[in-house]
Amino acid sequence: MDKNLLVVTAIQGYAENHHISESEAFDKFSMHNIQSLIREQYDALHTQSLEETIDFAEDVMKRCEEKK
């Protein structure tokens, strides 16, 4: 359950930061499998602020989009 909270927080934060809908953010996360990465990094991310999870997702998304 806590892992899902981190995923939802990251999606909401990403959507807000990029002025897109949460649905659009979810689609982008799904395209790059970011939900799984957040769940895999749960042990480290849950010790940080929720903003750190958003920053993690932002960084991963940026790297994925640079590879295009």
mmCIF file with all atom_site columns, C-alpha atoms in Angstrom:
data_model
loop_
_atom_site.group_PDB
_atom_site.id
_atom_site.type_symbol
_atom_site.label_atom_id
_atom_site.label_alt_id
_atom_site.label_comp_id
_atom_site.label_asym_id
_atom_site.label_entity_id
_atom_site.label_seq_id
_atom_site.pdbx_PDB_ins_code
_atom_site.Cartn_x
_atom_site.Cartn_y
_atom_site.Cartn_z
_atom_site.occupancy
_atom_site.B_iso_or_equiv
_atom_site.pdbx_formal_charge
_atom_site.auth_seq_id
_atom_site.auth_comp_id
_atom_site.auth_asym_id
_atom_site.auth_atom_id
_atom_site.pdbx_PDB_model_num
ATOM 1  C CA . MET A 1 1  ? 0.000  0.000  0.000   1.00 0.00 ? 1  MET A CA 1
ATOM 2  C CA . ASP A 1 2  ? 2.787  2.436  0.868   1.00 0.00 ? 2  ASP A CA 1
ATOM 3  C CA . LYS A 1 3  ? 4.467  1.757  -2.461  1.00 0.00 ? 3  LYS A CA 1
ATOM 4  C CA . ASN A 1 4  ? 1.276  2.751  -4.231  1.00 0.00 ? 4  ASN A CA 1
ATOM 5  C CA . LEU A 1 5  ? 1.175  5.999  -2.251  1.00 0.00 ? 5  LEU A CA 1
ATOM 6  C CA . LEU A 1 6  ? 4.630  6.876  -3.553  1.00 0.00 ? 6  LEU A CA 1
ATOM 7  C CA . VAL A 1 7  ? 3.564  6.113  -7.130  1.00 0.00 ? 7  VAL A CA 1
ATOM 8  C CA . VAL A 1 8  ? 0.392  8.183  -6.844  1.00 0.00 ? 8  VAL A CA 1
ATOM 9  C CA . THR A 1 9  ? 2.288  11.074 -5.253  1.00 0.00 ? 9  THR A CA 1
ATOM 10 C CA . ALA A 1 10 ? 4.869  11.021 -8.031  1.00 0.00 ? 10 ALA A CA 1
ATOM 11 C CA . ILE A 1 11 ? 2.192  10.994 -10.729 1.00 0.00 ? 11 ILE A CA 1
ATOM 12 C CA . GLN A 1 12 ? 0.315  13.866 -9.091  1.00 0.00 ? 12 GLN A CA 1
ATOM 13 C CA . GLY A 1 13 ? 3.490  15.872 -8.593  1.00 0.00 ? 13 GLY A CA 1
ATOM 14 C CA . TYR A 1 14 ? 4.700  15.266 -12.136 1.00 0.00 ? 14 TYR A CA 1
ATOM 15 C CA . ALA A 1 15 ? 1.306  16.302 -13.526 1.00 0.00 ? 15 ALA A CA 1
ATOM 16 C CA . GLU A 1 16 ? 1.303  19.473 -11.452 1.00 0.00 ? 16 GLU A CA 1
ATOM 17 C CA . ASN A 1 17 ? 4.894  20.371 -12.348 1.00 0.00 ? 17 ASN A CA 1
ATOM 18 C CA . HIS A 1 18 ? 4.241  19.928 -16.071 1.00 0.00 ? 18 HIS A CA 1
ATOM 19 C CA . HIS A 1 19 ? 0.719  21.372 -16.166 1.00 0.00 ? 19 HIS A CA 1
ATOM 20 C CA . ILE A 1 20 ? -0.785 18.181 -17.553 1.00 0.00 ? 20 ILE A CA 1
ATOM 21 C CA . SER A 1 21 ? -3.598 15.967 -16.318 1.00 0.00 ? 21 SER A CA 1
ATOM 22 C CA . GLU A 1 22 ? -2.889 13.117 -13.955 1.00 0.00 ? 22 GLU A CA 1
ATOM 23 C CA . SER A 1 23 ? -4.137 10.802 -16.674 1.00 0.00 ? 23 SER A CA 1
ATOM 24 C CA . GLU A 1 24 ? -1.508 12.123 -19.086 1.00 0.00 ? 24 GLU A CA 1
ATOM 25 C CA . ALA A 1 25 ? 1.162  11.781 -16.401 1.00 0.00 ? 25 ALA A CA 1
ATOM 26 C CA . PHE A 1 26 ? 0.051  8.208  -15.718 1.00 0.00 ? 26 PHE A CA 1
ATOM 27 C CA . ASP A 1 27 ? 0.337  7.398  -19.422 1.00 0.00 ? 27 ASP A CA 1
ATOM 28 C CA . LYS A 1 28 ? 3.877  8.812  -19.540 1.00 0.00 ? 28 LYS A CA 1
ATOM 29 C CA . PHE A 1 29 ? 4.844  6.867  -16.414 1.00 0.00 ? 29 PHE A CA 1
ATOM 30 C CA . SER A 1 30 ? 3.414  3.690  -17.931 1.00 0.00 ? 30 SER A CA 1
ATOM 31 C CA . MET A 1 31 ? 5.260  4.210  -21.207 1.00 0.00 ? 31 MET A CA 1
ATOM 32 C CA . HIS A 1 32 ? 8.581  4.298  -19.337 1.00 0.00 ? 32 HIS A CA 1
ATOM 33 C CA . ASN A 1 33 ? 7.659  1.825  -16.561 1.00 0.00 ? 33 ASN A CA 1
ATOM 34 C CA . ILE A 1 34 ? 8.329  4.421  -13.872 1.00 0.00 ? 34 ILE A CA 1
ATOM 35 C CA . GLN A 1 35 ? 5.773  2.928  -11.476 1.00 0.00 ? 35 GLN A CA 1
ATOM 36 C CA . SER A 1 36 ? 7.884  -0.229 -11.252 1.00 0.00 ? 36 SER A CA 1
ATOM 37 C CA . LEU A 1 37 ? 11.070 1.770  -10.715 1.00 0.00 ? 37 LEU A CA 1
ATOM 38 C CA . ILE A 1 38 ? 9.491  3.651  -7.821  1.00 0.00 ? 38 ILE A CA 1
ATOM 39 C CA . ARG A 1 39 ? 8.303  0.387  -6.276  1.00 0.00 ? 39 ARG A CA 1
ATOM 40 C CA . GLU A 1 40 ? 11.789 -1.121 -6.713  1.00 0.00 ? 40 GLU A CA 1
ATOM 41 C CA . GLN A 1 41 ? 13.351 1.902  -4.989  1.00 0.00 ? 41 GLN A CA 1
ATOM 42 C CA . TYR A 1 42 ? 10.812 1.933  -2.164  1.00 0.00 ? 42 TYR A CA 1
ATOM 43 C CA . ASP A 1 43 ? 13.329 1.065  0.558   1.00 0.00 ? 43 ASP A CA 1
ATOM 44 C CA . ALA A 1 44 ? 15.300 4.220  -0.190  1.00 0.00 ? 44 ALA A CA 1
ATOM 45 C CA . LEU A 1 45 ? 12.478 6.520  -1.259  1.00 0.00 ? 45 LEU A CA 1
ATOM 46 C CA . HIS A 1 46 ? 10.224 5.922  1.740   1.00 0.00 ? 46 HIS A CA 1
ATOM 47 C CA . THR A 1 47 ? 12.910 7.367  4.009   1.00 0.00 ? 47 THR A CA 1
ATOM 48 C CA . GLN A 1 48 ? 12.881 10.639 2.057   1.00 0.00 ? 48 GLN A CA 1
ATOM 49 C CA . SER A 1 49 ? 10.286 13.350 1.662   1.00 0.00 ? 49 SER A CA 1
ATOM 50 C CA . LEU A 1 50 ? 7.506  12.824 -0.862  1.00 0.00 ? 50 LEU A CA 1
ATOM 51 C CA . GLU A 1 51 ? 9.124  15.596 -2.907  1.00 0.00 ? 51 GLU A CA 1
ATOM 52 C CA . GLU A 1 52 ? 12.171 13.349 -3.324  1.00 0.00 ? 52 GLU A CA 1
ATOM 53 C CA . THR A 1 53 ? 9.964  10.718 -4.949  1.00 0.00 ? 53 THR A CA 1
ATOM 54 C CA . ILE A 1 54 ? 8.632  13.330 -7.352  1.00 0.00 ? 54 ILE A CA 1
ATOM 55 C CA . ASP A 1 55 ? 12.198 14.448 -8.093  1.00 0.00 ? 55 ASP A CA 1
ATOM 56 C CA . PHE A 1 56 ? 13.218 10.817 -8.698  1.00 0.00 ? 56 PHE A CA 1
ATOM 57 C CA . ALA A 1 57 ? 10.389 10.389 -11.198 1.00 0.00 ? 57 ALA A CA 1
ATOM 58 C CA . GLU A 1 58 ? 11.255 13.720 -12.852 1.00 0.00 ? 58 GLU A CA 1
ATOM 59 C CA . ASP A 1 59 ? 14.868 12.635 -13.277 1.00 0.00 ? 59 ASP A CA 1
ATOM 60 C CA . VAL A 1 60 ? 13.980 9.235  -14.705 1.00 0.00 ? 60 VAL A CA 1
ATOM 61 C CA . MET A 1 61 ? 11.456 10.768 -17.084 1.00 0.00 ? 61 MET A CA 1
ATOM 62 C CA . LYS A 1 62 ? 13.988 13.350 -18.246 1.00 0.00 ? 62 LYS A CA 1
ATOM 63 C CA . ARG A 1 63 ? 16.564 10.648 -18.952 1.00 0.00 ? 63 ARG A CA 1
ATOM 64 C CA . CYS A 1 64 ? 14.009 8.529  -20.827 1.00 0.00 ? 64 CYS A CA 1
ATOM 65 C CA . GLU A 1 65 ? 12.970 11.435 -23.002 1.00 0.00 ? 65 GLU A CA 1
ATOM 66 C CA . GLU A 1 66 ? 16.592 12.423 -23.730 1.00 0.00 ? 66 GLU A CA 1
ATOM 67 C CA . LYS A 1 67 ? 17.193 8.924  -25.133 1.00 0.00 ? 67 LYS A CA 1
ATOM 68 C CA . LYS A 1 68 ? 14.511 9.425  -27.798 1.00 0.00 ? 68 LYS A CA 1
#
